[in-house]
PDB file of C-alpha atoms in Angstrom:
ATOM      1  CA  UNK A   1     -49.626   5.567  32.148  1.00  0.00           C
ATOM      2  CA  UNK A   2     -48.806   2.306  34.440  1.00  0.00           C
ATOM      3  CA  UNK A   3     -48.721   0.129  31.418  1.00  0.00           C
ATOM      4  CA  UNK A   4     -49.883   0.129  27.925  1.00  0.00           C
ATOM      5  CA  UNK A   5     -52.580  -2.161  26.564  1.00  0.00           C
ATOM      6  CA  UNK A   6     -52.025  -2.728  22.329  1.00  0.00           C
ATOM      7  CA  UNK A   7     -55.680  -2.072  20.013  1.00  0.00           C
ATOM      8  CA  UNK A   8     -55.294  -5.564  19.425  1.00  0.00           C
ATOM      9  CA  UNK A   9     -55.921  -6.124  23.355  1.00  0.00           C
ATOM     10  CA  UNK A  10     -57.891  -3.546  24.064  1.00  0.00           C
ATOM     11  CA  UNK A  11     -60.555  -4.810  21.542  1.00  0.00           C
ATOM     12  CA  UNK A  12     -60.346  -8.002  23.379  1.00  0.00           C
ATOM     13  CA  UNK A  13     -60.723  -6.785  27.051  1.00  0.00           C
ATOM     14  CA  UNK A  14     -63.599  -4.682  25.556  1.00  0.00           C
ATOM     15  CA  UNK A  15     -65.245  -7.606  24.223  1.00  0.00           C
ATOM     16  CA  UNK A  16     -64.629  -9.806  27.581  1.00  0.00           C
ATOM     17  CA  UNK A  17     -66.002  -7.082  29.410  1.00  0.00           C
ATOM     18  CA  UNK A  18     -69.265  -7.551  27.773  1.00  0.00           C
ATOM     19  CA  UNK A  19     -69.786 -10.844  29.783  1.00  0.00           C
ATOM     20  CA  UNK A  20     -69.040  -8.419  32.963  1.00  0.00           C
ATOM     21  CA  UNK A  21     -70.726  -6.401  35.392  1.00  0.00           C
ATOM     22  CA  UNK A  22     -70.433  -2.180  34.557  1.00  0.00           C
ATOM     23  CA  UNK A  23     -68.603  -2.216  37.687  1.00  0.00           C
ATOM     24  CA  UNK A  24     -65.922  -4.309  36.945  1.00  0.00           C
ATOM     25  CA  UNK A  25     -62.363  -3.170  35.986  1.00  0.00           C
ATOM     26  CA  UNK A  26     -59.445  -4.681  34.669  1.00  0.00           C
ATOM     27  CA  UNK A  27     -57.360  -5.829  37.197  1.00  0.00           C
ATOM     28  CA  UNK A  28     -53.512  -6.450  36.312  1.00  0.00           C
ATOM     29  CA  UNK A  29     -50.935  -7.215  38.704  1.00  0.00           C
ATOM     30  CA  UNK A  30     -48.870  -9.572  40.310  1.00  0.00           C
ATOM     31  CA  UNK A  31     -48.832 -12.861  42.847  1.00  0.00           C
ATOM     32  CA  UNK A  32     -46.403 -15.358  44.085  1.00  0.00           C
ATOM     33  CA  UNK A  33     -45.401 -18.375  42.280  1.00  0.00           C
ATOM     34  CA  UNK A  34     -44.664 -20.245  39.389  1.00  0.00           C
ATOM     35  CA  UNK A  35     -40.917 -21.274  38.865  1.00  0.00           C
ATOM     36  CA  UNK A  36     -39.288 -18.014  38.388  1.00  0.00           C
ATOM     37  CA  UNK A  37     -41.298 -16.825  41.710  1.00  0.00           C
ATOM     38  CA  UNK A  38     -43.672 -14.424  40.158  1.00  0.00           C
ATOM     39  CA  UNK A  39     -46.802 -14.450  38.259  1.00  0.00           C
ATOM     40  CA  UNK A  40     -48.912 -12.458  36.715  1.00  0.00           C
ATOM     41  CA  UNK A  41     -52.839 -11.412  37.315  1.00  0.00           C
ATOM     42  CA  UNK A  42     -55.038 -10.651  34.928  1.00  0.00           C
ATOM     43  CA  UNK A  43     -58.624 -10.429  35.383  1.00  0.00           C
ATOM     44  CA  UNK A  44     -62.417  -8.542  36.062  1.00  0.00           C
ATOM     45  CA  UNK A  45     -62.267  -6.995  39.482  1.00  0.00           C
ATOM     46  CA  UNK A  46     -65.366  -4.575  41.002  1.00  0.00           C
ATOM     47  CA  UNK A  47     -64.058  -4.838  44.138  1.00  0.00           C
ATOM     48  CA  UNK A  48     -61.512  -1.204  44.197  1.00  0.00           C
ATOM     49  CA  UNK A  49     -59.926  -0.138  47.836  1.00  0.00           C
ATOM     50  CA  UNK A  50     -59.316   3.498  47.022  1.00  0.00           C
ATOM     51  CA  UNK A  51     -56.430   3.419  49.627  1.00  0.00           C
ATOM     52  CA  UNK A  52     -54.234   0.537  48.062  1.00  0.00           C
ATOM     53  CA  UNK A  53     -55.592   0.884  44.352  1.00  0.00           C
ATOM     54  CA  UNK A  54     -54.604   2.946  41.325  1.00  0.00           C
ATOM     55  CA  UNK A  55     -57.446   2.807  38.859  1.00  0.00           C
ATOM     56  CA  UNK A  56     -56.608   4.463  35.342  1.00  0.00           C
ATOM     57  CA  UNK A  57     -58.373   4.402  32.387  1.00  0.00           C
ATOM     58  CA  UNK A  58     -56.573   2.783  29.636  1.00  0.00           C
ATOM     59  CA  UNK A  59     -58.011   3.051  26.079  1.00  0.00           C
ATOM     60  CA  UNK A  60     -61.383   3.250  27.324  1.00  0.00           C
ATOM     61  CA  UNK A  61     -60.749   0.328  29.759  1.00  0.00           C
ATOM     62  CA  UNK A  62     -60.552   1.071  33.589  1.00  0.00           C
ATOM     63  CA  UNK A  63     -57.624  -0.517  34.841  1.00  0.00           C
ATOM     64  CA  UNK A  64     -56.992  -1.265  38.442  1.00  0.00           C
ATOM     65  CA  UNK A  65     -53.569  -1.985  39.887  1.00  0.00           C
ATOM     66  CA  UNK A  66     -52.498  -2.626  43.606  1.00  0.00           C
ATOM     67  CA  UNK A  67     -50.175  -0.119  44.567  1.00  0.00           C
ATOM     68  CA  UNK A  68     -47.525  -2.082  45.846  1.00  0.00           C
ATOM     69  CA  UNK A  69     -46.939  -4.210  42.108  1.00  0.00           C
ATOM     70  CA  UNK A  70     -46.309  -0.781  39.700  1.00  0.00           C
ATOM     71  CA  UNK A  71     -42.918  -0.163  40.671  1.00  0.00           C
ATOM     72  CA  UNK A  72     -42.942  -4.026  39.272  1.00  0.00           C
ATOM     73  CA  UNK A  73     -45.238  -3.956  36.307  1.00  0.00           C
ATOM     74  CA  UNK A  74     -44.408  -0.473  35.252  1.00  0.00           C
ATOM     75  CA  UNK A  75     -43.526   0.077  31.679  1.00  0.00           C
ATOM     76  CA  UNK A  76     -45.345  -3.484  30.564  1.00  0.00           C
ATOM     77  CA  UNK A  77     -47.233  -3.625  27.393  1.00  0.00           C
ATOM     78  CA  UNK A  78     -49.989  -6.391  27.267  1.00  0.00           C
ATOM     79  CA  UNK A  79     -50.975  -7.550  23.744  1.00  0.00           C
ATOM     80  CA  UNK A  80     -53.159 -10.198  22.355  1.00  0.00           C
ATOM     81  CA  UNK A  81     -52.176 -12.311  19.776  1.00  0.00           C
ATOM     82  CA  UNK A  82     -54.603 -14.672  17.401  1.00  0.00           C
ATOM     83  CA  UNK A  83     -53.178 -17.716  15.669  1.00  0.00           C
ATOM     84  CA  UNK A  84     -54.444 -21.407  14.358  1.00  0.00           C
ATOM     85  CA  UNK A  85     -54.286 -22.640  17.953  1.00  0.00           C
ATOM     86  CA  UNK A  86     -56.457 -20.232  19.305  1.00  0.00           C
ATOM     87  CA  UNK A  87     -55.372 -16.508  20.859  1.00  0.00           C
ATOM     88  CA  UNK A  88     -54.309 -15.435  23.839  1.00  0.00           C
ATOM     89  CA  UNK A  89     -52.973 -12.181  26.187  1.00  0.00           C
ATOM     90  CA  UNK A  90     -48.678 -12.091  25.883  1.00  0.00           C
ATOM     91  CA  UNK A  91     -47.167  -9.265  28.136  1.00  0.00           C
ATOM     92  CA  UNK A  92     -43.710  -8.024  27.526  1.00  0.00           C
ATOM     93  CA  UNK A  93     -42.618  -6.357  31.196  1.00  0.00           C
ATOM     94  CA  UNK A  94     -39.160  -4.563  31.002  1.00  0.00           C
ATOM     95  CA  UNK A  95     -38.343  -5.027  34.122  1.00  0.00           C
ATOM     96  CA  UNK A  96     -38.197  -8.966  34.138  1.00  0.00           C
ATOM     97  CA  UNK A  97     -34.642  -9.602  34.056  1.00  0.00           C
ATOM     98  CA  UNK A  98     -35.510 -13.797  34.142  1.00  0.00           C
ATOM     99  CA  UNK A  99     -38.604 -15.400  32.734  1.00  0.00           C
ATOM    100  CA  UNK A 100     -39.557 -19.280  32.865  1.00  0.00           C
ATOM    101  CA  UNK A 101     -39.423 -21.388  29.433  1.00  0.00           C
ATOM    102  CA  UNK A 102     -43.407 -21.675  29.832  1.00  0.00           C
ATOM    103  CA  UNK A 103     -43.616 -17.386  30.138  1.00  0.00           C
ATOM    104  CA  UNK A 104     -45.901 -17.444  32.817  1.00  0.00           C
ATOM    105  CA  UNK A 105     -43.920 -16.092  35.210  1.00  0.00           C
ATOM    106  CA  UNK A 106     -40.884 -13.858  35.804  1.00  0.00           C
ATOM    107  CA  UNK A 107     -38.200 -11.862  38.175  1.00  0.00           C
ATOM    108  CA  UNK A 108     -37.360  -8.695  38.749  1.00  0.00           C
ATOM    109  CA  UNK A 109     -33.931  -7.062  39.984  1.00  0.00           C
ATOM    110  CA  UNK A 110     -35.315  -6.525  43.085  1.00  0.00           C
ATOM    111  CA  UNK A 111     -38.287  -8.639  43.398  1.00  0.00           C
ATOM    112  CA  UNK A 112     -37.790 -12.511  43.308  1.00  0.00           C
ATOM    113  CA  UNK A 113     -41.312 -13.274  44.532  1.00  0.00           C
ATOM    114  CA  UNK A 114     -41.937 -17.227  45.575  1.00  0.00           C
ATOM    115  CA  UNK A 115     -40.875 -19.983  43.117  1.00  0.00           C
ATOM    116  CA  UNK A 116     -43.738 -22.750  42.648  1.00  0.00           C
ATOM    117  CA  UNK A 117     -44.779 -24.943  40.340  1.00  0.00           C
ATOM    118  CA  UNK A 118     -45.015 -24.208  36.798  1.00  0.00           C
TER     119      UNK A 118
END
């Protein structure tokens, strides 16, 4: 498995989904920006090229990655977290070795990515 999604998550993508198409999937990856140069993608998706996609399904969720972002999002566990403020996704990727105060975007060893704005 690419990544691992907690129940706590899962029960929330599940209930996102809802407001979806039955085509859509999950789509996790990553983009350029923010000020440690990468960020991360999270979102519905039906649009799946079966020559630069991985699909997998993930406790009951299919989830679609780009090929080129697992080496960088391998290993990653996404959770979801509820508290007085609200709730919200947090994702804990091993292979970040630097992460921005605001934790919306990362590094990796060998990817630096594009630093933006925060």
């Amino acid at each position: 498995m690419i990544i691992n999604l907690t129940d706590s998550a899962s029960e929330q993508i599940k209930e996102m989904k809802k407001d979806e198409s039955d085509q859509s999937h999950l789509r996790f990856g990553i983009k350029g920006g923010g000020c440690s140069g990468l960020s991360y993608s999270l979102g519905f998706d039906e649009d799946i090229n079966e020559e630069l996609d991985v699909v997998q399904n993930i406790n009951g969720i299919p989830v679609v990655f780009f090929n080129q972002d697992i080496p960088i999002i391998e290993g990653t566990t996404i959770d979801y977290k509820q508290n007085l403020m609200g709730g919200g996704f947090s994702i804990d990727n091993p292979n970040a070795i630097v992460s921005c105060g605001c934790g919306s975007s990362f590094r990796t060893k060998d990817k630096v990515g594009t630093p933006g704005d925060c």
